[in-house]
Amino acid sequence: MASASAWPAPPAHLQDIPRYQIPEADRGLQKVDAEKWLQVTDAATVLEGPSFDHAGNLLLTDVFRGQIIKIDPQRRQLVLFEDANLTPSATAVAPDGRIYVAAGHKDGSGGEIFSIDEQGQNRRVILPADKNYQPNDIVLGKQGEIYFTDARGNSGDLSGGVYCISPGTKTISPVLTHLSGANGLALSPDGGTLWVVEFSAGVLHRLVMKNASEIEPFGETVAYRFNSPAPDSMKADDKGNLYIALHGQGRVIVLNGNAIPIGQITIPGRDKGEFLRTANLAIKPDTHELYILSSSDAEHPSGAAVFRSWSLGKGLKG
């Protein structure tokens, strides 16, 4: 009979790695931890669409409840607007103070873009639902144009895109089509470069613009491919850096103006699986204050919160 020492060693086992572990390609990036600034709700929802009004209040949307919430610097909350039939996902504040909103319809009948005044009243529809788009994110151009992503499609259905609404005639012009789940949008500080995220494909497009709706010849490139899902919304600072929320990872990746990764901001609790649904962020204009929206899933029910960190450049208006 063979001795026990003669038996082969048991095979090595792979280690179980948590799904929220930072991908190896990103682990060498400088990292800072955000701080929790405000627990908005303990209920299950997704927070989206942050921007700042001219009084310095943070605006954000509660997607599940169809709300736009205003949070003042003292962290007091007020429901500014509510429509239970909508799933608002983006806000942007115009120079005249009006708040532009992108929202889907809960019944699946498309989505719309509308504006409201600073009191949440006087609603004006800009892109009606019968146009059959699914607007997800919006950004306002320097000449009053409105860029929006159409979030239709997926990896096997390239039916989404980026469009421009002219300020006068409200003409809708395609900028880049055949995208899979077009999502985050950002403009460079000079307004000459439009950045677009494809949620389903996990890529970032750089569009060097010839004019408001046309791309320069050879001006479109896939500037960055994300290492894991899923890139969501983003913002640019006044230095041209990009801050991109990574939905499902509880972190924000920072790219410079040439789309080279230079850092990341992590959400507290992500190491326990909490607040992984990092969806969007905003930089307070003329400051380095960066506010990140992140929510938890059903497996780790911790509600939804606003987290604060600091940006390299200052926030842009609009």
Steps between C-alpha positions, in 0.01 A plus 500: 500500500640840403582740776292815541794707379489317167158635406508802266431838651139618458449730202523870563169682520419836348417767753154652499550867410222746592325649198575851626878453502677765293620354168871429490560755224367778724661402830813703433306824463518751784193457718310717744194411706191719484310587817130453555340845483129415526287188525214603272280197562511157660263366236604316186539742210753647259620859535592673175531828312693733736559866418519829691258790476615861511444516877745214561236237574565145386231360272461126448237254387342202672443276199254258661278773647505743210637779718742788465643576843668824604760480777629826647853550639364419848394158362126567526293319239201628305307319226504762227311301237317168490332297227444135586473412131859605428848362570715816492868432438668835427480870585689800366465865601492768230641854535145632558456257791257263332557134576511261205398141569534173308250236608368165385139388526427215741254343256780451249362752252832675447613812677513877484703810574332792673593804706363643824566823685700527822185433705427179310209657310421621147584175323588531130545194282797525264524143370160326519463126552343451156843563344585146621834572664614374840695800635738408779754779547511863388759775478448861397724656235639851505257624231188359665500165322398190695692177455334178616572130491237259374544196725321252277675184395748256645807307387297324230275793408685817401195725497617772740692817430585859579288788371503879503191720539550844348413796725272679255313259275528204740625295206634159607825411325691171538858537621602133537266206444504118519599495867419237763338661800645850461528649847735762648575829327753776567633803314859622519548843663522672160193316372691357205516135605203284592559185705252211486477176699354179360366318805454160332824502300712643781676763290555876500473696174678829438326721243691804377221723375503698176184682607212430737387180328782392267823321587829606343642263237688228692372669817333193652701245696438236763729668749470253790379146566390429854642197680169382644136606500347739494580862411206725580481880516792743510606860546796710384688757708651830381833326428334253265525201734213250487337336802303189401270308734543123485161344567536177695851578624447768764763729355576783258789483255680822404645552152700796378411699188672240283293218655796362698395362841659699782309404813188364665264589782349216702173496691510398868320171556590356160730245667184359664296513181315819595433802277636328190252663261703815444296672232591867471686797647529878487772753575374817664574791263814700575600259778679167536205342686402174331169335592443135406166316499503132591233249596490147637337194349257248650785276617645776719203731580661824620285752314647782295739779594708795386875473549751784483857517375721753320569555133828596335348791310202719584142434402351645182171688488199338336 
